[in-house]
Each structure stands twice: as structure tokens, then as C-alpha cells.
Coordinates of N, CA and C in Angstrom, one line a residue:
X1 N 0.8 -1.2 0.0 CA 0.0 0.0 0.0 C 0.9 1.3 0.0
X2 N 0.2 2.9 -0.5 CA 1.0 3.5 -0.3 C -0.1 4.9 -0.2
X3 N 1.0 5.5 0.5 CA 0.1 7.0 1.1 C 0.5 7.8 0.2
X4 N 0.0 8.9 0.1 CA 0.2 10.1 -0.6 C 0.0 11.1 -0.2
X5 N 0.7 12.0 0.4 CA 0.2 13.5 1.0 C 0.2 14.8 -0.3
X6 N -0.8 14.8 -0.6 CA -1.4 15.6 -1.4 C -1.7 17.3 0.1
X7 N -2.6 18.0 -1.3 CA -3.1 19.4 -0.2 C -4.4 20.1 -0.5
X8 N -5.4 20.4 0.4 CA -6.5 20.9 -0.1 C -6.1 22.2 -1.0
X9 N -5.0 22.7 -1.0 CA -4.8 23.7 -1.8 C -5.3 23.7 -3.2
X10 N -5.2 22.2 -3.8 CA -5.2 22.3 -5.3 C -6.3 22.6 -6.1
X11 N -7.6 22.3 -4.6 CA -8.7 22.8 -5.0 C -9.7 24.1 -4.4
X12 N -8.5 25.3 -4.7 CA -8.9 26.4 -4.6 C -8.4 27.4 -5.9
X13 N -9.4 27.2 -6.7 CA -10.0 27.6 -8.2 C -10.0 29.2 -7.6
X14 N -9.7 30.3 -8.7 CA -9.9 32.0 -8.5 C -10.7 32.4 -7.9
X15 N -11.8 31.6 -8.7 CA -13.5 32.0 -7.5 C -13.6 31.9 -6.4
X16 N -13.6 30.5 -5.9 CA -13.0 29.9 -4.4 C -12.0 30.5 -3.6
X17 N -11.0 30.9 -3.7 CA -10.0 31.8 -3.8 C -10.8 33.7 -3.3
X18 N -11.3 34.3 -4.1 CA -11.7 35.2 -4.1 C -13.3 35.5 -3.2
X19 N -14.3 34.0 -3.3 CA -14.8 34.3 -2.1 C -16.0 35.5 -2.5
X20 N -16.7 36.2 -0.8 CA -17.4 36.8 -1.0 C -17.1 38.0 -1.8
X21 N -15.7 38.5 -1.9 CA -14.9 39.3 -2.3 C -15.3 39.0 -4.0
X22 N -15.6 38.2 -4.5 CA -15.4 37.9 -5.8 C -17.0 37.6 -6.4
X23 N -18.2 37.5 -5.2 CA -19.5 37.7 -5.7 C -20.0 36.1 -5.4
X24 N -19.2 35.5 -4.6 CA -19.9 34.4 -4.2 C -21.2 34.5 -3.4
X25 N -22.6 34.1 -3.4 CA -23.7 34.0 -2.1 C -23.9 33.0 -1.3
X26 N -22.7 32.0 -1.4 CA -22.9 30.9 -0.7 C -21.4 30.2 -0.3
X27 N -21.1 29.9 0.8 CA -19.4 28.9 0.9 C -19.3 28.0 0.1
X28 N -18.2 27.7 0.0 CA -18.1 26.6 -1.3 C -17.5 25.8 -0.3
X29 N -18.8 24.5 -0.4 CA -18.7 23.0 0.5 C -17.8 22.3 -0.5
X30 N -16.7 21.9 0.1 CA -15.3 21.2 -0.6 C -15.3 19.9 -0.2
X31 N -15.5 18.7 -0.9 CA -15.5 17.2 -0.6 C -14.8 17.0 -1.7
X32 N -14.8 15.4 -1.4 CA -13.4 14.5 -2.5 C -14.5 15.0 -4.1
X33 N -15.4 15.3 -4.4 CA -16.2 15.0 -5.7 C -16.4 16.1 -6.2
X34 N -16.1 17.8 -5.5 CA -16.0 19.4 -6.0 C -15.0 19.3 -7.1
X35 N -15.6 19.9 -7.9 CA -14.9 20.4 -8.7 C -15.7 21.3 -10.2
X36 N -15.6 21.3 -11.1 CA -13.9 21.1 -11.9 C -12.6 21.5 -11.2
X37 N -11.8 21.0 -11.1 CA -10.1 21.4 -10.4 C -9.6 22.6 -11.4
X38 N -9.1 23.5 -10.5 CA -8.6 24.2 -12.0 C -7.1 25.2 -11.0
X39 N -5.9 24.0 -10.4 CA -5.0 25.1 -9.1 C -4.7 26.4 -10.0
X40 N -4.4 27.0 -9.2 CA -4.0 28.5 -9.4 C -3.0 28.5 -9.5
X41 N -2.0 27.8 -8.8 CA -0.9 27.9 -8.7 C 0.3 26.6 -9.0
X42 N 2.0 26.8 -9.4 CA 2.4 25.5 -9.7 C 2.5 24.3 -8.5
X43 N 2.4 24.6 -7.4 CA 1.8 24.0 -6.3 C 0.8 22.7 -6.3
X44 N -0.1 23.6 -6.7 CA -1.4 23.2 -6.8 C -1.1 21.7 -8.0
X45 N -0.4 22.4 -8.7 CA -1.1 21.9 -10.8 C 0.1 20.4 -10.3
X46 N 1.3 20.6 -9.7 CA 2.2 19.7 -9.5 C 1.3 18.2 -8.6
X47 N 0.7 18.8 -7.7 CA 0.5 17.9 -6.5 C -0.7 16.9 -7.5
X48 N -1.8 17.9 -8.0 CA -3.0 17.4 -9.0 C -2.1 16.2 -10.1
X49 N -1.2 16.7 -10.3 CA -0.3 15.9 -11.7 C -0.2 14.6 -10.8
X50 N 0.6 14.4 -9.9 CA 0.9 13.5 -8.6 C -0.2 12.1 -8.1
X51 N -1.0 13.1 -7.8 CA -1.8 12.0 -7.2 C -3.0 11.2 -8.8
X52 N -2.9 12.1 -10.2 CA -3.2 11.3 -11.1 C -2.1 10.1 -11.6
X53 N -0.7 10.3 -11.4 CA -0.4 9.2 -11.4 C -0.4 7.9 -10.5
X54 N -0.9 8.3 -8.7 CA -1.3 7.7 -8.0 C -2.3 6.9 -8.7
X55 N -3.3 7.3 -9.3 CA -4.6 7.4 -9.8 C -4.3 5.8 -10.6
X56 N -3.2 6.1 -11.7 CA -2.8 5.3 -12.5 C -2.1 4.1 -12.5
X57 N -1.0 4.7 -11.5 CA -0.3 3.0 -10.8 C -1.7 2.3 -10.2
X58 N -2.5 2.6 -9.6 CA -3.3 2.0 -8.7 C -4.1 1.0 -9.8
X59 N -4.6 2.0 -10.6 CA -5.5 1.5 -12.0 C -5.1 0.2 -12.5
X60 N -3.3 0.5 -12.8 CA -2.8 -0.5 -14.2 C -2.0 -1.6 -13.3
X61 N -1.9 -1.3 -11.7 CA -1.2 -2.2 -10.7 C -1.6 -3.4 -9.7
X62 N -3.1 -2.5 -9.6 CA -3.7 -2.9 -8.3 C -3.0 -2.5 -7.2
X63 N -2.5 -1.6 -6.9 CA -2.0 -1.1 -5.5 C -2.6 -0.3 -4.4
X64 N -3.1 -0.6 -3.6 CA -4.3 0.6 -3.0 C -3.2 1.3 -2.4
X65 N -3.7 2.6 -2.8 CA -3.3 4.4 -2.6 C -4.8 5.1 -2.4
X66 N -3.9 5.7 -0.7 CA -4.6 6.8 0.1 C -4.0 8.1 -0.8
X67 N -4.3 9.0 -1.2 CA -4.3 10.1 -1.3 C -4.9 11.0 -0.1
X68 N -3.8 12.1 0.2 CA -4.6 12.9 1.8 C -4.4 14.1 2.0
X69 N -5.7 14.6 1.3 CA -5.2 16.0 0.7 C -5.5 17.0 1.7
X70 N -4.3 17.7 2.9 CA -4.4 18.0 4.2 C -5.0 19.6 4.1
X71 N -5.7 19.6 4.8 CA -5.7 21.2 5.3 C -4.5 21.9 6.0
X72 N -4.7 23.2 6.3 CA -3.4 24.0 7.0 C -3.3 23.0 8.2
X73 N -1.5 23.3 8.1 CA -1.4 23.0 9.8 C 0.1 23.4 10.0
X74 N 0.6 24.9 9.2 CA 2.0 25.3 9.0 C 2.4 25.9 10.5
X75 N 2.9 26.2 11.0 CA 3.3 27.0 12.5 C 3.4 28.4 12.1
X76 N 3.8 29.2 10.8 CA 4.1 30.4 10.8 C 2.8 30.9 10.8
X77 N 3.4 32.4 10.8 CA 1.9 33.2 10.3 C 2.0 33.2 8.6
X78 N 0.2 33.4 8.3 CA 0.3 33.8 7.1 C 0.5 34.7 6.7
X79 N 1.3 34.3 5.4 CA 1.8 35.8 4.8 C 1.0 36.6 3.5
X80 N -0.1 36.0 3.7 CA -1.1 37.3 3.0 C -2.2 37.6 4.0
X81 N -1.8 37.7 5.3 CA -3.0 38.3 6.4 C -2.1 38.8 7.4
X82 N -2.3 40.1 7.6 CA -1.8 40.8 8.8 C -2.9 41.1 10.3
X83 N -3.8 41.0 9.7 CA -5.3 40.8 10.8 C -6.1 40.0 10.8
X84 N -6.6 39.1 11.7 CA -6.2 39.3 12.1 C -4.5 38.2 12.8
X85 N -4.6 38.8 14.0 CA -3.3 38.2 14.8 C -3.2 36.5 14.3
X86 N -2.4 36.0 14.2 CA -1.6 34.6 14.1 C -1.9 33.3 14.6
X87 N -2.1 34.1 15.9 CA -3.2 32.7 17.0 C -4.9 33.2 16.2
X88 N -5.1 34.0 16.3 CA -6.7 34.3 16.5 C -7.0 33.6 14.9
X89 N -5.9 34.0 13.8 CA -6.7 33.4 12.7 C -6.5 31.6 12.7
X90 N -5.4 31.3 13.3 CA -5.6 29.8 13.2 C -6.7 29.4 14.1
X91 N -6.9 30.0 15.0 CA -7.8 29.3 15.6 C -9.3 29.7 14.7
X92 N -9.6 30.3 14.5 CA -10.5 30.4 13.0 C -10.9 29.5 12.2
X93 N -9.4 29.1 11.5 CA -9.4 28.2 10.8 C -10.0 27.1 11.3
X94 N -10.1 26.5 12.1 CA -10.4 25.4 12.9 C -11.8 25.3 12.3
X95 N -12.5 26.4 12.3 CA -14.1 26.3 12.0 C -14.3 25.7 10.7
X96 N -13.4 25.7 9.3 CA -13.3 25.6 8.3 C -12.5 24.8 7.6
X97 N -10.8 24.8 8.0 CA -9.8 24.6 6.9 C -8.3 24.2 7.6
X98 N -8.4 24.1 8.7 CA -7.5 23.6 9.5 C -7.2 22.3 10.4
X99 N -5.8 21.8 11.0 CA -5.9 20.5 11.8 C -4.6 20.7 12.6
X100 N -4.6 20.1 13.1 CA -2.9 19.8 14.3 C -2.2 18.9 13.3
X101 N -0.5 19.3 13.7 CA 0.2 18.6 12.8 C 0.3 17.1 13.9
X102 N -0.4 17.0 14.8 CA -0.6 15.7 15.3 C -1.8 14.8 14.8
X103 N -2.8 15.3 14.1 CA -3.8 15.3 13.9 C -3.4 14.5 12.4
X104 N -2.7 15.4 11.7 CA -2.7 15.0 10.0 C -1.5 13.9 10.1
X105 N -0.5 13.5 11.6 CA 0.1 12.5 11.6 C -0.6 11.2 11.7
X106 N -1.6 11.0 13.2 CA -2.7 10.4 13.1 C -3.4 9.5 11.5
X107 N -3.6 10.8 10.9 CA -4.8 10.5 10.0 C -3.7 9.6 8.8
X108 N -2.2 10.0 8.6 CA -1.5 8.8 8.0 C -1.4 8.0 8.3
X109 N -1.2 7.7 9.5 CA -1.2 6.1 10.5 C -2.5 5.2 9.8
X110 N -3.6 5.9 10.4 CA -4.7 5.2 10.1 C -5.2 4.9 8.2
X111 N -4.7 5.7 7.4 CA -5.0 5.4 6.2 C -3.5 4.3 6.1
X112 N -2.6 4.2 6.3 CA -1.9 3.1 6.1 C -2.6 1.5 6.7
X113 N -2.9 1.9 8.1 CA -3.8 0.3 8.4 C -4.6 -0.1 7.6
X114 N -5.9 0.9 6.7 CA -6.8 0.8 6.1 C -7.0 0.9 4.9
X115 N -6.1 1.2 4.1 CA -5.8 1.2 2.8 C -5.8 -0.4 2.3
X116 N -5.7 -1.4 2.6 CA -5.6 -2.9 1.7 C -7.0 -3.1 1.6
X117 N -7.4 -3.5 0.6 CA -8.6 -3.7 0.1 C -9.4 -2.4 -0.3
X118 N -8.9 -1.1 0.0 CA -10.0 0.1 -0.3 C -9.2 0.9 -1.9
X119 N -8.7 -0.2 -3.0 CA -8.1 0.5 -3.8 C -7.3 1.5 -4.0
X120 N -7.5 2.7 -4.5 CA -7.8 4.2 -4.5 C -8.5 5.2 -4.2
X121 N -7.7 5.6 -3.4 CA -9.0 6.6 -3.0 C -8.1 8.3 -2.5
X122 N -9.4 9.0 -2.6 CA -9.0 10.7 -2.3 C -9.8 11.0 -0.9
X123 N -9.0 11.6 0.0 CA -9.6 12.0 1.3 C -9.1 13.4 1.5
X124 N -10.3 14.1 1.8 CA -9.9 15.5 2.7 C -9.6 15.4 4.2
X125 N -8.3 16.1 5.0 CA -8.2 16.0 5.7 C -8.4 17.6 7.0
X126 N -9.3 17.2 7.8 CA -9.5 18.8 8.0 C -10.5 18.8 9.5
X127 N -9.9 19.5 10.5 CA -11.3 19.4 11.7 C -12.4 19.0 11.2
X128 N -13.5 18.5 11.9 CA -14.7 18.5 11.7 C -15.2 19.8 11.7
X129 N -15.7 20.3 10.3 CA -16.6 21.6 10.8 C -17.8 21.5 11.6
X130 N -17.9 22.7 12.1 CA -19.5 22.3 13.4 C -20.8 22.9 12.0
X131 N -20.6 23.2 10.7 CA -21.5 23.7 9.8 C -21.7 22.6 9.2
X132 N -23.2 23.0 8.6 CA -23.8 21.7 7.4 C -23.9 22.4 6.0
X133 N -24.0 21.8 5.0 CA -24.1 22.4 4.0 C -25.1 23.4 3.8
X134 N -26.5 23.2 4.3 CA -27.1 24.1 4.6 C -27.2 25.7 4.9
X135 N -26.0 25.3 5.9 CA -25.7 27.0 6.5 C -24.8 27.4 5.5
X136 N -24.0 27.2 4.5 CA -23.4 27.7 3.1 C -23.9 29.4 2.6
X137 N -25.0 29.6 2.4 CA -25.4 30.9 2.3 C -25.3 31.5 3.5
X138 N -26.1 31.4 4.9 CA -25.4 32.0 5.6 C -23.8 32.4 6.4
X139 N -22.9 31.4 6.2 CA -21.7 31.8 6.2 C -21.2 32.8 6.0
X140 N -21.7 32.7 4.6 CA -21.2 34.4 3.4 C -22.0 35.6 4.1
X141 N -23.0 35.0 4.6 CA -24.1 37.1 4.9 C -24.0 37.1 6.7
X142 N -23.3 35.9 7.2 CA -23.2 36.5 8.7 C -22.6 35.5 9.4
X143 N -21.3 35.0 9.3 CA -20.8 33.6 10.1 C -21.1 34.3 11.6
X144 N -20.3 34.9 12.1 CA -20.6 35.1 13.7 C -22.0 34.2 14.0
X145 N -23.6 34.5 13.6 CA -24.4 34.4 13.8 C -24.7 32.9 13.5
X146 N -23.9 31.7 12.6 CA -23.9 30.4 12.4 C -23.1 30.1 13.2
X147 N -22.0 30.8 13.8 CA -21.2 30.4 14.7 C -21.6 30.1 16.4
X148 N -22.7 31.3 16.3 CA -23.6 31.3 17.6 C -24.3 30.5 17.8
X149 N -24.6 29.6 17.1 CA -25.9 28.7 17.2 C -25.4 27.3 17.4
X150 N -23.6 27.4 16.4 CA -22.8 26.2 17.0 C -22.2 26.1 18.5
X151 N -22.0 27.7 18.7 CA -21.0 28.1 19.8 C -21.2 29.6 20.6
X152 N -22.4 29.5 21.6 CA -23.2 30.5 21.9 C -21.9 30.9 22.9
X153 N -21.0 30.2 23.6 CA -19.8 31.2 24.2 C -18.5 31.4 23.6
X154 N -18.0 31.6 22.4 CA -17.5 31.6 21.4 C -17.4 33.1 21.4
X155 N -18.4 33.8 21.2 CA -17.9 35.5 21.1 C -17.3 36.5 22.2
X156 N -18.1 35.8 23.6 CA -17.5 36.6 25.0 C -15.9 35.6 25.1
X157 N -15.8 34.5 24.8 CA -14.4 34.1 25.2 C -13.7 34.7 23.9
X158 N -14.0 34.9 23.3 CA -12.6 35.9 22.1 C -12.7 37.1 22.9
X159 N -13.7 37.7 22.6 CA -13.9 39.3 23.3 C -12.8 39.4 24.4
X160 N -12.7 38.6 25.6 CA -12.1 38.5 26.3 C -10.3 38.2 26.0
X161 N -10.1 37.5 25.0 CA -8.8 38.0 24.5 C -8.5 38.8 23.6
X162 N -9.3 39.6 23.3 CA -9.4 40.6 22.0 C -9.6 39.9 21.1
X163 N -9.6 38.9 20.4 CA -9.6 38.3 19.4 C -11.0 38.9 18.6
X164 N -11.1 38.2 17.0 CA -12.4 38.5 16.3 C -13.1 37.4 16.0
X165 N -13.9 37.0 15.6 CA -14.8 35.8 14.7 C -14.4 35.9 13.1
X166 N -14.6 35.2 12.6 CA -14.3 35.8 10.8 C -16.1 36.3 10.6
X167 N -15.8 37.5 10.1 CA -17.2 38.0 9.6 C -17.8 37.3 8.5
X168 N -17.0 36.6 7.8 CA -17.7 35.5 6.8 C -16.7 34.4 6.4
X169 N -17.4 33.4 5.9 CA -16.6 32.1 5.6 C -16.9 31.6 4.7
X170 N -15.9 32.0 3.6 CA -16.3 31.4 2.1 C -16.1 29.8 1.1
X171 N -15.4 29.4 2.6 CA -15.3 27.8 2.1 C -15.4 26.9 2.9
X172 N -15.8 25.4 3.6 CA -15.5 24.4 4.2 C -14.7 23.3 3.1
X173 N -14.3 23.1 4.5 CA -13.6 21.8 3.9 C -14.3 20.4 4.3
X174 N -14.5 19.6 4.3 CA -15.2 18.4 4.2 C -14.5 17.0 4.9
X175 N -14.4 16.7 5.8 CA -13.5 15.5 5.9 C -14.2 14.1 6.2
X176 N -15.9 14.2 5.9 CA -16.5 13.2 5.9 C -16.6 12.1 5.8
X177 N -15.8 11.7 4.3 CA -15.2 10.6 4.1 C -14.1 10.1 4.4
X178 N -13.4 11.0 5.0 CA -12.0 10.0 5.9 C -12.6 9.6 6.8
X179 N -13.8 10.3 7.8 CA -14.4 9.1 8.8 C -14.9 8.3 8.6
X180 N -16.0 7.9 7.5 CA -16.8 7.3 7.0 C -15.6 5.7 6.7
X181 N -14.8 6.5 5.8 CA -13.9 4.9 5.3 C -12.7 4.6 5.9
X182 N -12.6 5.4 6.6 CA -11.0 5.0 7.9 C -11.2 5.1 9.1
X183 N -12.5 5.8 9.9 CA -12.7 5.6 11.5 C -11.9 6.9 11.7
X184 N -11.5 7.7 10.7 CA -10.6 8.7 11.6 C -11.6 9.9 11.7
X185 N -11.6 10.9 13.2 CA -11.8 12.4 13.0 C -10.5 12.5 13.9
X186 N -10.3 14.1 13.6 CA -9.6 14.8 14.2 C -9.9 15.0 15.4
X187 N -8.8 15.1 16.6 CA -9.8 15.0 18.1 C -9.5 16.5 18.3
X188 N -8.9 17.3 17.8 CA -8.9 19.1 17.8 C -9.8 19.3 16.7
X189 N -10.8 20.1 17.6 CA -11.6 20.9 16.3 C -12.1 22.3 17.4
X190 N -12.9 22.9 16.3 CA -13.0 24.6 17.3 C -13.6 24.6 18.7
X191 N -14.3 23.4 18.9 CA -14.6 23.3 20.5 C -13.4 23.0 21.3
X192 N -12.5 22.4 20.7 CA -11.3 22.2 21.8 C -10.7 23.6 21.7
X193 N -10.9 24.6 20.9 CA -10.1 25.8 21.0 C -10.6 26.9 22.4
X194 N -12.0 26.7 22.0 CA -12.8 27.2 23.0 C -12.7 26.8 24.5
X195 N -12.7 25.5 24.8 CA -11.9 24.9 26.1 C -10.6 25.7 26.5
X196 N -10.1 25.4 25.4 CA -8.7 25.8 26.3 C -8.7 27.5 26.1
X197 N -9.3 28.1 25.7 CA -9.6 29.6 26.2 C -10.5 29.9 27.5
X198 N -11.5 29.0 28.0 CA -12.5 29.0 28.4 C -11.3 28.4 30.3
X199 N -10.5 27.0 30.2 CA -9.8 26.7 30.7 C -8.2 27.7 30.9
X200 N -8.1 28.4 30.7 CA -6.6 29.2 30.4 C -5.7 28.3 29.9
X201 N -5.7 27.2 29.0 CA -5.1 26.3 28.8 C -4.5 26.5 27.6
X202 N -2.9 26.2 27.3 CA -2.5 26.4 26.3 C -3.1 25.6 25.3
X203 N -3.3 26.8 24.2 CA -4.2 26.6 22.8 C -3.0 25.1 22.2
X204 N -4.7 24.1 21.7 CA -4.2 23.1 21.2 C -3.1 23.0 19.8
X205 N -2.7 24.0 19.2 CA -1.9 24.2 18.1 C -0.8 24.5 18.3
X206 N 0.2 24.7 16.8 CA 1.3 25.4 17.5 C 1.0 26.6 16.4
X207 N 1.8 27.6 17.3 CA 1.6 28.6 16.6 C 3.4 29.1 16.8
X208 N 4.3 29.4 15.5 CA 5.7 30.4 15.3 C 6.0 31.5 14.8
X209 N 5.5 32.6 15.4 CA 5.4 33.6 14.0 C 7.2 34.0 13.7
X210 N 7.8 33.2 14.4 CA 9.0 33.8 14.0 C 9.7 32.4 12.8
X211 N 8.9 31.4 12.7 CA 9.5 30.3 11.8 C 9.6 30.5 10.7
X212 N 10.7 29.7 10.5 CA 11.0 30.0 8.5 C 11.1 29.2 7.6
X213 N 10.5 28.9 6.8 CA 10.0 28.1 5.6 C 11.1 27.4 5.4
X214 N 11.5 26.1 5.5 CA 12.7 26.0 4.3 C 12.4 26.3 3.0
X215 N 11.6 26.6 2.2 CA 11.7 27.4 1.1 C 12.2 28.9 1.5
X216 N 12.2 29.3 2.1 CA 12.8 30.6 2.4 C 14.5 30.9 3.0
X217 N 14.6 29.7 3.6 CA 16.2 29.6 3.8 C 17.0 29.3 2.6
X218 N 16.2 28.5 2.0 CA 16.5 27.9 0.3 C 17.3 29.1 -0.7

């Protein structure tokens, strides 16, 4: 058997990308079957090239391959957001598009056990969001207020560190079917964030705003 760490990146198309910013009225629900694929970037187009020859050895070999296409889980800050703060957006993320780098170690463990017999396959890897596809339009015209319904002490415990809510959320990520066909969820997701703000407990992530890319030492 063989794993493949792929990245939700590849399926963030301009539109997706751009968001309410771009005239979207609804989040874009992201599962293994969204698409057309279309990466933005050579990132993206590389990793997509990758897992179709995954695609292909598996086809013409019979070899079952996990593909695991991860959400964020870098330690730095991001470097196209200066607001907000570094902790407050990852923890954000959590609602959406994020995991612990113990979390996305986990989820290769378990797709290695479970991979013989399951062919080929593509899995998103990413907290559980507390949203359903449903709340998709609301996301875009008022997350705070979907976020309240998931997480009614959510806004006095940010307030309380300054922090913000994201005033909208233009994508989920989906990680349905990694539970469904491997038993795996992530055991951090945005309730554990709230705990340990709620507990004074250091936040379940890591957070380095001073780390540096090996591409950047490069």
C-alpha cells in the first residue's frame, strides 16, 4: 500500500480563492467529488499531476493508494493576512480549513492500516466543521451568527482576549469521508479551541510567527 500526501490547496480555483470578495452568495462545500479542479498555482497543478499518477499506478497495478489531501497545519503566520493576529486566525481556521500537525500524523497512520482492500481513494483532511451544508449561504451574509448557534460562548471568550470571529466564511472543507472509510476524526476541532480559552489552557496548536520556511532559507 501506499500513502500520498497531497493538499487541499489544489482545489482552490480563483473564484474559491476570491470568495465573498469575488460575488460568491454561498461557501463553497469542498469534498473529495467538488470540482472542476482548476490550481492557481504550480503547487497546486504539481501535487494534482501526482496523485493522477497515483490514480494510475493503482488502475494498471492494483496497488491501493490513500491520497490525503491535508488542510493547514504550518506554525508560521500567514503571509497574505496581517489581521487578524496569528493565533486568533488559526484558531478560525479550525471552524473551516484547519488540523494539528498531530492530527494530519494520526490520519496517515490510520489510512496506512486501512488502505488494503480500499483501492484508490482521495480523502480530505481537516477538523470537523461544526457547519452543514445548509448554513453555506449564511456563512457568506453572517458567520458570527452560524457560529452562535454552534458556539453560543464563542464570542464573550474571544472578546475576552481581543480576538475576532471571521465576519464570513467562504469555504468548508469536508473531511466526511476520511471518517466514514478509515474511523478517523480529528480530536482538535474549534470546541477544543474554546476549552482551552475558556480553561486558560494552552491553545491546542502550534503557533511560530517567528519560523521560517525551508523554502525561504532555500
Amino acid at each position: 500500500r501506499f500513502v500520498f500526501t497531497s493538499t487541499t490547496s489544489l482545489m482552490i480555483r480563483d473564484d474559491v480563492r476570491a470568495g465573498k470578495a469575488g460575488g460568491a452568495k454561498a461557501a463553497f462545500w469542498l469534498d473529495e467529488d467538488w470540482g472542476p479542479l482548476a490550481p492557481r498555482n504550480i503547487y497546486g497543478v504539481t501535487k494534482l499531476a501526482a496523485e493522477e499518477l497515483c490514480r494510475l499506478y493503482a488502475l494498471e497495478h492494483g496497488l491501493d493508494i490513500m491520497v490525503l489531501r491535508t488542510g493547514r497545519f504550518f506554525p508560521e503566520d500567514d503571509d497574505t493576512h496581517a489581521f487578524p493576529s496569528g493565533p486568533n486566525l488559526k484558531a478560525n481556521e479550525f471552524l473551516n480549513r484547519r488540523l494539528t500537525v498531530e492530527d494530519s500524523a494520526d490520519a496517515h497512520i490510520a489510512a496506512l492500516e486501512k488502505a488494503p482492500g480500499l483501492g484508490f481513494q482521495r480523502l480530505i483532511l481537516s477538523a470537523p466543521p461544526p457547519f452543514a451544508r445548509g448554513d453555506a449561504e449564511a456563512l457568506i451574509a453572517d458567520a458570527p451568527e452560524v457560529i452562535a448557534r454552534c458556539y453560543p460562548q464563542a464570542a464573550a471568550l474571544y472578546a475576552a482576549r481581543g480576538w475576532v470571529l471571521p465576519a464570513h466564511i467562504d469555504r468548508v472543507y469536508d473531511p466526511g469521508k476520511a471518517e466514514r472509510l478509515l474511523g478517523f476524526r480529528c480530536q482538535t476541532d474549534f470546541g477544543s479551541i474554546l476549552k482551552a480559552l475558556e480553561d486558560g489552557a494552552p491553545l491546542p496548536f502550534t503557533h511560530d510567527a517567528g519560523y521560517v520556511s525551508p523554502k525561504e532559507i532555500a
